[in-house]
mmCIF file of C-alpha atoms and ligand atoms in Angstrom:
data_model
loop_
_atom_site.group_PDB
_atom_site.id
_atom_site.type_symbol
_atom_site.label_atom_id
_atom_site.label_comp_id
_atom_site.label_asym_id
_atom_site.label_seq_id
_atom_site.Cartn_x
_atom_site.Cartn_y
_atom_site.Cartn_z
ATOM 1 C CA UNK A 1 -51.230 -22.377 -49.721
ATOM 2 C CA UNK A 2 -49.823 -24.927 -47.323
ATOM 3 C CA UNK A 3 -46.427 -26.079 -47.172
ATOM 4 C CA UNK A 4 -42.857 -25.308 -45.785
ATOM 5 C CA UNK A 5 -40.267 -22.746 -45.632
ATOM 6 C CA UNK A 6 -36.808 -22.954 -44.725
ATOM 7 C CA UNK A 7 -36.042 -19.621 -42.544
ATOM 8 C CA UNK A 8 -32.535 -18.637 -40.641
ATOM 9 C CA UNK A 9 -31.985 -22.323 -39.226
ATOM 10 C CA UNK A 10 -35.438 -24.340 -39.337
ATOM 11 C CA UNK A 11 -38.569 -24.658 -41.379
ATOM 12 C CA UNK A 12 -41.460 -23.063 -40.849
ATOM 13 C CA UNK A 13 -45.490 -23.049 -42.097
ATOM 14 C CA UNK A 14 -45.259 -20.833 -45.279
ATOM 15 C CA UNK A 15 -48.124 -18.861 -43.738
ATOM 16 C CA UNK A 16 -45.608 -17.954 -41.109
ATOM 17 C CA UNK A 17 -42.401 -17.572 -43.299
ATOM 18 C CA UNK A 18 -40.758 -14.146 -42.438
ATOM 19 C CA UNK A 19 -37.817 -12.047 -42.258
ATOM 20 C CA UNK A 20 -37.051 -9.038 -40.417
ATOM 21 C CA UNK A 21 -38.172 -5.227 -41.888
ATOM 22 C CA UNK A 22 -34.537 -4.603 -40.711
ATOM 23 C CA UNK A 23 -33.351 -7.199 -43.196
ATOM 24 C CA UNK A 24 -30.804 -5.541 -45.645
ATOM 25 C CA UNK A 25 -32.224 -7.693 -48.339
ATOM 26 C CA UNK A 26 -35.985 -6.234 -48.172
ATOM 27 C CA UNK A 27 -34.440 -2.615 -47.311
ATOM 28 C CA UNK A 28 -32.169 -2.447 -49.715
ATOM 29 C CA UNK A 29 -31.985 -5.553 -51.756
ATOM 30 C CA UNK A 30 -28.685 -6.600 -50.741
ATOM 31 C CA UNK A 31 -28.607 -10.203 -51.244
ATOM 32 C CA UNK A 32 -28.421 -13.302 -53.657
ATOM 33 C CA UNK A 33 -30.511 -15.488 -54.737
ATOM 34 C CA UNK A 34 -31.629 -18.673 -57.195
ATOM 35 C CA UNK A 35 -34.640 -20.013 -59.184
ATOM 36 C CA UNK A 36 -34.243 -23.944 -59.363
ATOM 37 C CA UNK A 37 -36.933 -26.145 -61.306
ATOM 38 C CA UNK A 38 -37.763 -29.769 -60.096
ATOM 39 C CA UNK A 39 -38.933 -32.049 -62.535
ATOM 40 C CA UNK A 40 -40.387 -35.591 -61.692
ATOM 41 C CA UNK A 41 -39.135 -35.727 -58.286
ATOM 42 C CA UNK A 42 -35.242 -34.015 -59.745
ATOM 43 C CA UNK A 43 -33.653 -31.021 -59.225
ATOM 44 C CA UNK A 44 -32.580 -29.634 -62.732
ATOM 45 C CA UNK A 45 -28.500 -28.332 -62.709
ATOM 46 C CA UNK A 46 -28.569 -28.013 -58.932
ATOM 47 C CA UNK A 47 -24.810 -27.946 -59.125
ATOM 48 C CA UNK A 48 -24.874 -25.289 -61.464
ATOM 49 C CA UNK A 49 -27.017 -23.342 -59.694
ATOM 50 C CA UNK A 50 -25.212 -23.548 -56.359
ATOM 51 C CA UNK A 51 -22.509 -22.551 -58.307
ATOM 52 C CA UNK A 52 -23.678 -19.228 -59.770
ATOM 53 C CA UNK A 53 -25.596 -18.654 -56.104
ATOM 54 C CA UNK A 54 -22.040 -18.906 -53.994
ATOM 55 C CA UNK A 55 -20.480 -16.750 -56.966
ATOM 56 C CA UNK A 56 -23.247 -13.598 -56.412
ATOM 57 C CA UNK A 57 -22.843 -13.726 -52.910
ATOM 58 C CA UNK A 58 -18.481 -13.822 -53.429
ATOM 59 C CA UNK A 59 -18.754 -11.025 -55.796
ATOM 60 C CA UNK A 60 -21.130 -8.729 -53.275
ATOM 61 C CA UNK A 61 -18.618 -10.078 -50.386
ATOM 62 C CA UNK A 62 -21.487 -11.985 -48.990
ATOM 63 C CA UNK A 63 -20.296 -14.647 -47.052
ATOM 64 C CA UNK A 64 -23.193 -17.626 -47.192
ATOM 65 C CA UNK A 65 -22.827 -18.959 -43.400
ATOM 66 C CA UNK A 66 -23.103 -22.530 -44.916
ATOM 67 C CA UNK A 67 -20.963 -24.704 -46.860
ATOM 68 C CA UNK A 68 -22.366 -25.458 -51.260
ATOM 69 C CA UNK A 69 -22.884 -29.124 -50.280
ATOM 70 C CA UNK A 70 -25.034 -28.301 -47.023
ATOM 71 C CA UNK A 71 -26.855 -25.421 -49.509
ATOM 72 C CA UNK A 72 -27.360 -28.315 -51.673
ATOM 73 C CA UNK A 73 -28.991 -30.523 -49.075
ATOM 74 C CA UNK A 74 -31.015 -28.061 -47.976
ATOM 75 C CA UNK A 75 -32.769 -27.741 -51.149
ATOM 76 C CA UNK A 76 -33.224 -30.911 -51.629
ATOM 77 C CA UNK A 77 -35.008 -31.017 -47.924
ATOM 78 C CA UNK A 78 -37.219 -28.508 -48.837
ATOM 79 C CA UNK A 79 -38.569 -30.178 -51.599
ATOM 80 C CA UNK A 80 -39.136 -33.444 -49.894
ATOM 81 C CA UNK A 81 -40.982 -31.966 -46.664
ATOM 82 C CA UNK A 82 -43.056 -29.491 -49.060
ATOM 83 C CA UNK A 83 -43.897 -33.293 -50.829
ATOM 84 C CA UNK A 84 -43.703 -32.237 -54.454
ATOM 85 C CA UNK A 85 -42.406 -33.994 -57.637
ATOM 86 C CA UNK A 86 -42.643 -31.015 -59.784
ATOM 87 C CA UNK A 87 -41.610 -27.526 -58.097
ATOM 88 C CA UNK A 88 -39.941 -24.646 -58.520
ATOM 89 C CA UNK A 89 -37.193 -23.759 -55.785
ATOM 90 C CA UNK A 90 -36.744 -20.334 -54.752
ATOM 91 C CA UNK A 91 -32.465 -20.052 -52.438
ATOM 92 C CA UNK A 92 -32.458 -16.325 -51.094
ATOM 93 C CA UNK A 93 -29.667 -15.261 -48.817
ATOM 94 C CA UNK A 94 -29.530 -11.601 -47.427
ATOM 95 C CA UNK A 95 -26.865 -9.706 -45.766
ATOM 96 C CA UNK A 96 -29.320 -10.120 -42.552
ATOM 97 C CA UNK A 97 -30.305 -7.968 -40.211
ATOM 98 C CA UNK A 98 -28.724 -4.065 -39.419
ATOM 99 C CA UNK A 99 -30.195 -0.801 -38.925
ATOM 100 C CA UNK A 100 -31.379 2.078 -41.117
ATOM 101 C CA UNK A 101 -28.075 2.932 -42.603
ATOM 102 C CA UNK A 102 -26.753 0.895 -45.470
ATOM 103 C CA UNK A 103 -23.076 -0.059 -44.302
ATOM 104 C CA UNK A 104 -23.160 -3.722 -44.216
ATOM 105 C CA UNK A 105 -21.006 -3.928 -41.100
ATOM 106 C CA UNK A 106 -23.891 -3.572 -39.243
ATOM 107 C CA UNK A 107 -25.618 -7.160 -40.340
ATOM 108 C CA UNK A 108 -25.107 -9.626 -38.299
ATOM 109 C CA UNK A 109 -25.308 -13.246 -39.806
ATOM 110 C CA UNK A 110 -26.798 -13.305 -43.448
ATOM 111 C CA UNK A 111 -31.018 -14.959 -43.710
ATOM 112 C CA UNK A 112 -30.689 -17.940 -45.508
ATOM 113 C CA UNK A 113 -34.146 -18.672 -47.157
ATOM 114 C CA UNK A 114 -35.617 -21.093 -49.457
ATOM 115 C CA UNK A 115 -39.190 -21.260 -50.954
ATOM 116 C CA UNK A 116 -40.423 -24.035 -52.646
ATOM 117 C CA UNK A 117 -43.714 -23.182 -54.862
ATOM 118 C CA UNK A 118 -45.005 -23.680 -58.361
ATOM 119 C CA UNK A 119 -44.371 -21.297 -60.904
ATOM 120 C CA UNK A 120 -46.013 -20.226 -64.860
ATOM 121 C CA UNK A 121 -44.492 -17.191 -65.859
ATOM 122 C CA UNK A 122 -46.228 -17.184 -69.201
ATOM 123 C CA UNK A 123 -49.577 -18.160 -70.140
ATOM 124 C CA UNK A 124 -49.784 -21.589 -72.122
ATOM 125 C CA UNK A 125 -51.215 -19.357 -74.993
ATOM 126 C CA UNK A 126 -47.567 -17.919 -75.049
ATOM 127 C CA UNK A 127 -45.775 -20.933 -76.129
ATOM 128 C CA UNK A 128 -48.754 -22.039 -78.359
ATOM 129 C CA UNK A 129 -48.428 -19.150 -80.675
ATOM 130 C CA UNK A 130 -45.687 -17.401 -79.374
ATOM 131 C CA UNK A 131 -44.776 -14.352 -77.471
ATOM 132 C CA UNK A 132 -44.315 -10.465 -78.096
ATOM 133 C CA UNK A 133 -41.923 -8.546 -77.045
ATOM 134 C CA UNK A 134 -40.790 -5.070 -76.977
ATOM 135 C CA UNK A 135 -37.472 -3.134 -76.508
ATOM 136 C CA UNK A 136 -37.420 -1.551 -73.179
ATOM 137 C CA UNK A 137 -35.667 1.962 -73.343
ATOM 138 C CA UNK A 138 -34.198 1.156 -70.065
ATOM 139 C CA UNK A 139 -30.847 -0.207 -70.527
ATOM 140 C CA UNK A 140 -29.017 -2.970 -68.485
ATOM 141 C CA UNK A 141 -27.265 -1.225 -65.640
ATOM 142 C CA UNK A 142 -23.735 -1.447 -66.729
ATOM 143 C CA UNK A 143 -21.099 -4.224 -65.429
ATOM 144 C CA UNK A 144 -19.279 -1.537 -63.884
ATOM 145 C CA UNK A 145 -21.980 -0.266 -62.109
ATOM 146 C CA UNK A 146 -24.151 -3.151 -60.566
ATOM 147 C CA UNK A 147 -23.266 -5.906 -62.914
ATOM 148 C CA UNK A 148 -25.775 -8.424 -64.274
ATOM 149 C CA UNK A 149 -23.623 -11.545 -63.706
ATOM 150 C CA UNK A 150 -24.719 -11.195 -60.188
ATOM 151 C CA UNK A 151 -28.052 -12.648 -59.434
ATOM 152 C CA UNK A 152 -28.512 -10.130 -57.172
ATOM 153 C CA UNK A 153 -32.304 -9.111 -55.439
ATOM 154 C CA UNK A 154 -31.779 -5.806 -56.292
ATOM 155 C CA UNK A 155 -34.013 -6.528 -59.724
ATOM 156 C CA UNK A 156 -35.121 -2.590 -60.638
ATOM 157 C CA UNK A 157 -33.374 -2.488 -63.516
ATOM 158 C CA UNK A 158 -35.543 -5.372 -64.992
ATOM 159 C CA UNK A 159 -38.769 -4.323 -63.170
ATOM 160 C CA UNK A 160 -38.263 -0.922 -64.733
ATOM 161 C CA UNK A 161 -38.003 -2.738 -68.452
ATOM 162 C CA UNK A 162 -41.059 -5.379 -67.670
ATOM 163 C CA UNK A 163 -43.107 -2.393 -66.618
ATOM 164 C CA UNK A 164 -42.732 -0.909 -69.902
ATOM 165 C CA UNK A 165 -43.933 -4.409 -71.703
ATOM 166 C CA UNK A 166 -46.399 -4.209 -69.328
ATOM 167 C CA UNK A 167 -47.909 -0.309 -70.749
ATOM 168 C CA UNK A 168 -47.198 -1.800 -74.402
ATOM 169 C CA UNK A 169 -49.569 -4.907 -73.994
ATOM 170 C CA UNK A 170 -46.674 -7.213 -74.394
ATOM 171 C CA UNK A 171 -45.535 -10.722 -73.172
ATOM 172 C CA UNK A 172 -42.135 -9.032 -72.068
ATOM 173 C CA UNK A 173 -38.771 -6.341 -72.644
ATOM 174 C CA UNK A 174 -35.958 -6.838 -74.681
ATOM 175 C CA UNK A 175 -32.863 -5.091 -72.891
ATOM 176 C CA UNK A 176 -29.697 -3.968 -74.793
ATOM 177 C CA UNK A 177 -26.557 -2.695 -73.240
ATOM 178 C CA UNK A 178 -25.488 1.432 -73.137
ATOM 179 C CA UNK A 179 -23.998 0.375 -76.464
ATOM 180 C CA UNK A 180 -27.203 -0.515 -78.006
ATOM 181 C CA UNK A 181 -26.151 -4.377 -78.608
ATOM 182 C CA UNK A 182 -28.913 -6.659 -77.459
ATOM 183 C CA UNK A 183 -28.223 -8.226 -74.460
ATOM 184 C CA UNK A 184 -30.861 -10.083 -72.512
ATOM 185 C CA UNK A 185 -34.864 -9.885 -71.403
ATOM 186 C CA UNK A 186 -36.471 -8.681 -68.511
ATOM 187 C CA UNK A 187 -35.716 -12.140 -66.361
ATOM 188 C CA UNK A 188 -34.605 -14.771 -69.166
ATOM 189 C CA UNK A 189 -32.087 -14.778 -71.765
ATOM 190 C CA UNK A 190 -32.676 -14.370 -75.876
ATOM 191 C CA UNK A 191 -31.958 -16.527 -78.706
ATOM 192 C CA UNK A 192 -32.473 -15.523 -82.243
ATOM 193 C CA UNK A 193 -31.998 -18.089 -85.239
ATOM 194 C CA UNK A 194 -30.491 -16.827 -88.798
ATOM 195 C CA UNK A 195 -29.616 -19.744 -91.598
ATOM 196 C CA UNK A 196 -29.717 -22.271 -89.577
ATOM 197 C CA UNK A 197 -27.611 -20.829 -86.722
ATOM 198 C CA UNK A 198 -28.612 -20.284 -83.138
ATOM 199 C CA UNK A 199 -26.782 -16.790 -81.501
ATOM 200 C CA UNK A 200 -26.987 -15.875 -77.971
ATOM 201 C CA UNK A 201 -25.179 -12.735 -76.558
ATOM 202 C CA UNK A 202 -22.138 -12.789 -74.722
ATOM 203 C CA UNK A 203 -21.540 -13.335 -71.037
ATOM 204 C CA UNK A 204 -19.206 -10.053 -70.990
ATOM 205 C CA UNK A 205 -22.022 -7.784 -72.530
ATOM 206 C CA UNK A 206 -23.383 -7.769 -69.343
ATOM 207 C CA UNK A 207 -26.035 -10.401 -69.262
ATOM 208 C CA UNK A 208 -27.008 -12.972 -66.377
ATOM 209 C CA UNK A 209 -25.237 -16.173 -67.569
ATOM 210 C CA UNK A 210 -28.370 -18.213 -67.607
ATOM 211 C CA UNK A 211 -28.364 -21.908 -67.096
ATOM 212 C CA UNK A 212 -30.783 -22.322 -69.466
ATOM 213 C CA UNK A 213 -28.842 -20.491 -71.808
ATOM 214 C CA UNK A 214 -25.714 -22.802 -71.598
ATOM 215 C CA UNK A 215 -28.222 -25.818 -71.323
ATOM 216 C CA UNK A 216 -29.360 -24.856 -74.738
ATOM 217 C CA UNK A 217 -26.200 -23.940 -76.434
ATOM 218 C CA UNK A 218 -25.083 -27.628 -75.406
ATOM 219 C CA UNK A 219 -28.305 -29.161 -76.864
ATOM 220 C CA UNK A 220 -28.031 -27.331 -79.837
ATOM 221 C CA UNK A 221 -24.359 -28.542 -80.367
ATOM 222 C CA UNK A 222 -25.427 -32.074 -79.666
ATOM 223 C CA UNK A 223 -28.206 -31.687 -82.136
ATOM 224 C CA UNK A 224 -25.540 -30.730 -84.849
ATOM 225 C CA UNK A 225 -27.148 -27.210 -85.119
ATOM 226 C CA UNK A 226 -24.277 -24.255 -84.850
ATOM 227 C CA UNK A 227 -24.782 -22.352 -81.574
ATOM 228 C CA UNK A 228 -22.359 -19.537 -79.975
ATOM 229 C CA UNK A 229 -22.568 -16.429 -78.226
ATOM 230 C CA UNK A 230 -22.110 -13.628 -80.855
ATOM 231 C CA UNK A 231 -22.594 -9.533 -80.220
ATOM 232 C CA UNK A 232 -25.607 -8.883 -82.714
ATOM 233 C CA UNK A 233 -28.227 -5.575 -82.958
ATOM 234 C CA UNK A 234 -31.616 -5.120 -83.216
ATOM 235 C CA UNK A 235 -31.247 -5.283 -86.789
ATOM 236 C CA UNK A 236 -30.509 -9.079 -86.457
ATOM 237 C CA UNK A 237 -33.142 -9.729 -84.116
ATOM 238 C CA UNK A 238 -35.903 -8.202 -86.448
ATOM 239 C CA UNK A 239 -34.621 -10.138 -89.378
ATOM 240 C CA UNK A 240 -34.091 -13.243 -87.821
ATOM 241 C CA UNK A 241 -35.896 -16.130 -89.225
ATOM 242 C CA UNK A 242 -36.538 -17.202 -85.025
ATOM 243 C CA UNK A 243 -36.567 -15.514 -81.965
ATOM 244 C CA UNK A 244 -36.839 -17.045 -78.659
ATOM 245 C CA UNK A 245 -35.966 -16.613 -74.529
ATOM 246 C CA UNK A 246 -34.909 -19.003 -72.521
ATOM 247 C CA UNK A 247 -34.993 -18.838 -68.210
ATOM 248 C CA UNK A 248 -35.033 -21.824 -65.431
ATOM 249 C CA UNK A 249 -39.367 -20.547 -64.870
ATOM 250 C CA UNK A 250 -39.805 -20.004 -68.967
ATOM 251 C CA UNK A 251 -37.889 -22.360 -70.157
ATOM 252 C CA UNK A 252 -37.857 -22.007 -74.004
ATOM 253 C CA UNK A 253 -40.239 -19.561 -74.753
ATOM 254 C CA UNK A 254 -40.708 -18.878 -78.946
ATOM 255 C CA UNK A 255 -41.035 -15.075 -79.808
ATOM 256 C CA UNK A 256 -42.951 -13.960 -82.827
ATOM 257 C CA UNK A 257 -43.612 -10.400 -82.731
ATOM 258 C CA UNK A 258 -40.752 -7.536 -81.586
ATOM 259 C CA UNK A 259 -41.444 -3.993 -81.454
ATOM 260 C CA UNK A 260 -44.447 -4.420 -83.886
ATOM 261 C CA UNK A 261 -42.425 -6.495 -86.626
ATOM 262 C CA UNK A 262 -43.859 -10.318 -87.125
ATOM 263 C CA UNK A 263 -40.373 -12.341 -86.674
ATOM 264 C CA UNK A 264 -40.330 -14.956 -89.515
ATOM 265 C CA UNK A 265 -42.768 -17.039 -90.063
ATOM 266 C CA UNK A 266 -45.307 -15.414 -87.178
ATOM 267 C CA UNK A 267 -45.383 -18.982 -86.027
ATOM 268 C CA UNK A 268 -43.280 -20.406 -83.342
ATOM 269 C CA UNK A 269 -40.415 -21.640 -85.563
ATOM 270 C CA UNK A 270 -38.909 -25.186 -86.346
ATOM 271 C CA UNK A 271 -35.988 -24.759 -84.876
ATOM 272 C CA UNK A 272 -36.941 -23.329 -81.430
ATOM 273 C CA UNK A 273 -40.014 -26.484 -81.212
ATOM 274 C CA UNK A 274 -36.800 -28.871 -81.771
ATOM 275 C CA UNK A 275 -34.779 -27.123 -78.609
ATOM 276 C CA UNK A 276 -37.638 -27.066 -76.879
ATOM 277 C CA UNK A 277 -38.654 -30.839 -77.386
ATOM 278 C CA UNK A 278 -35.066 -31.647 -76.447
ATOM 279 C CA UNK A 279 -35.516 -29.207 -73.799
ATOM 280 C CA UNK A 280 -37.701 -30.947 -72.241
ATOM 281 C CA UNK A 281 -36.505 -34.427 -72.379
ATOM 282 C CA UNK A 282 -33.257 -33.477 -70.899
ATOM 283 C CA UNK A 283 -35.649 -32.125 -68.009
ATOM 284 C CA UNK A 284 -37.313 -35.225 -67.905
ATOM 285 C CA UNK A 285 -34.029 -37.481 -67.614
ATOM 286 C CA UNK A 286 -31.214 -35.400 -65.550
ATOM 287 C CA UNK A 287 -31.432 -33.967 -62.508
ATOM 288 C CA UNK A 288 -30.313 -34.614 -59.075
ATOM 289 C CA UNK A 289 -33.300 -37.638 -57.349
ATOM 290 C CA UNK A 290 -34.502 -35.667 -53.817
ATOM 291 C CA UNK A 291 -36.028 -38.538 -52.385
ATOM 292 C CA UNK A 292 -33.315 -41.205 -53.126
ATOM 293 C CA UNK A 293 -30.808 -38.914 -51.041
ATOM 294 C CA UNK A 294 -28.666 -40.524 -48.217
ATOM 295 C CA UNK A 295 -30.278 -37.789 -45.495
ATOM 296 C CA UNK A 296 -33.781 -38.519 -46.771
ATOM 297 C CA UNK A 297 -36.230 -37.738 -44.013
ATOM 298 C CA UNK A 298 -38.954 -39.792 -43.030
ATOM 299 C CA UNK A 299 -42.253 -38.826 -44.572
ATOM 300 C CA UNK A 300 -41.710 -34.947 -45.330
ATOM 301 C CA UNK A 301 -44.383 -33.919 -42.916
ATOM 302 C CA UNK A 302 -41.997 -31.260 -41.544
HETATM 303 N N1 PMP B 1 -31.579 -13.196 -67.194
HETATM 304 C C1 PMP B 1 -32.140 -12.717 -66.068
HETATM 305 C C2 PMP B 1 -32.072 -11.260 -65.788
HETATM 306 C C3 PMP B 1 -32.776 -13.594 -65.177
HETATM 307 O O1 PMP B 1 -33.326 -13.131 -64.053
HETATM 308 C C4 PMP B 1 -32.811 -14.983 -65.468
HETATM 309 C C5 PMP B 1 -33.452 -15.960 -64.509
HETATM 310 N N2 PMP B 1 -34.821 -15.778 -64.383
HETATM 311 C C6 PMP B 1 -32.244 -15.424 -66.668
HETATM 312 C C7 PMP B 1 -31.615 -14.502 -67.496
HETATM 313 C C8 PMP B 1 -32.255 -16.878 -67.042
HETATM 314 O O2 PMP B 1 -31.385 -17.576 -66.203
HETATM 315 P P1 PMP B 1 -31.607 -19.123 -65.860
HETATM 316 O O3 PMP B 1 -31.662 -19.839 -67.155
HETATM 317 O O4 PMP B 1 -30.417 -19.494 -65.050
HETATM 318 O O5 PMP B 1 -32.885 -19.216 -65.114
#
């Protein structure tokens, strides 16, 4: 494991990447942060993700102590001293350092961090024949209570649910809302495909908008297949004709098998290969170049 991580100000060995026990983001998982994919030497919706980053930090009144453009460059220096055209880019930003009581008034200036590593969340065998998934009977913590629009660190809630696919032998959790509408997986969003349709759940369900999610909706769209975000149930994912999650590390990731029921064919479907295909030439094509940038560094030795 050799490489570099960007810690409070300068970049370090990763070996010797650390933050403070005192941090508020490791005791208490106050903080922010953002899973970026680079593909071929790009950095897929880096704009978007700054976006939603800067957005979970206003809504937890975390103040990021440095501007979305310098954020943005900062990523993009990461990946060119770490040397790597295909990564996966980790931005964390904590409320920083305090004591043992939880009143943020006691940080100081927020750790700014970011990681650069590979990821697979999935084996390949997943996307071969397809995934299986349960329902978690732990609910997503309501938006009233620690609301899932935030990318926040504090991740139980979904720990709690990928534990349970964990005991049941499966690929990952299915989460619905305290209303019992499906809302979302453990760390990636969920399709399903009826009659040639593509649904996704609402933002406002209390979901984590995904960027893959609105990556795919667009595809769909420009593909001529129908895609929008409609409030469905279980019933319609277990007699949907495709099922499938999508998440910056999974990407498009088909689903065959939910809470013991084969979903359609058993097979990863048609419909999900075509998104996924398209998926991944959109990958291939956009993104923002890291080593064509004006503040390119010599090298990226470090
Ligand atoms: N939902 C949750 C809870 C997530 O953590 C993630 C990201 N891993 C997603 C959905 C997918 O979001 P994105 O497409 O932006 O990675």
């Amino acid at each position: 494991m050799s490489g570099w991580t960007y810690v409070d100000g300068r970049f370090v060995p990763k070996e010797e990447a650390s933050v403070s026990v005192y941090d508020h983001g490791f005791l208490y998982g106050d903080g922010v942060f953002e899973g970026i994919r680079v593909y071929g030497g790009r950095v897929f919706k880096l704009d978007e993700h700054v976006r939603r980053l800067y957005e979970s930090a206003k809504s937890i009144l975390l103040e990021i102590p440095i501007p979305p453009e310098e954020m943005k460059r900062l990523i993009l220096e990461a990946v060119r001293r770490n040397g790597l055209q295909d990564a996966y880019v980790r931005p964390i930003v904590t409320r920083g350092r305090g004591d043992l009581g939880i009143d943020p008034r006691k940080c100081g200036r927020p750790t700014v961090v970011v990681i650069v590593d590979q990821i697979q969340l999935y084996p390949e065998r997943a996307y071969r024949e397809g995934l299986r998934m349960i329902t978690a009977t732990h609910r997503k913590s309501p938006s009233d209570s620690l609301n899932p629009r935030i990318k926040s660190l504090n991740y139980l809630n979904q720990i709690l649910a990928r534990l349970e696919a964990n005991l049941a032998g499966a690929d990952e959790a299915l989460m619905l809302n305290h209303e019992g509408y499906v809302c979302e997986c453990s760390a990636d969003n969920v399709f399903v495909v009826r009659s040639g349709e593509v649904w996704t759940p609402p933002a406002h369900l209390g979901i984590l908008r995904g960027v893959t999610r609105d990556a795919v909706l667009e595809i769909a769209r420009d593909l001529g297949i129908p895609a929008f975000e409609r409030t469905f149930t279980l019933h319609d994912v277990y007699t949907a004709d495709e099922v499938f999650l999508t998440g910056t590390g999974a990407e498009i990731g088909p689903v065959v098998w939910v809470d013991g029921r084969v979903i359609g064919s058993g097979k990863p479907g048609p419909l999900t290969l075509r998104l996924l295909q398209a998926y991944r030439e959109l990958t291939a094509r956009e993104g923002t170049p890291v080593y064509e940038d004006s503040l390119a560094a010599p090298g990226g030795s470090g």
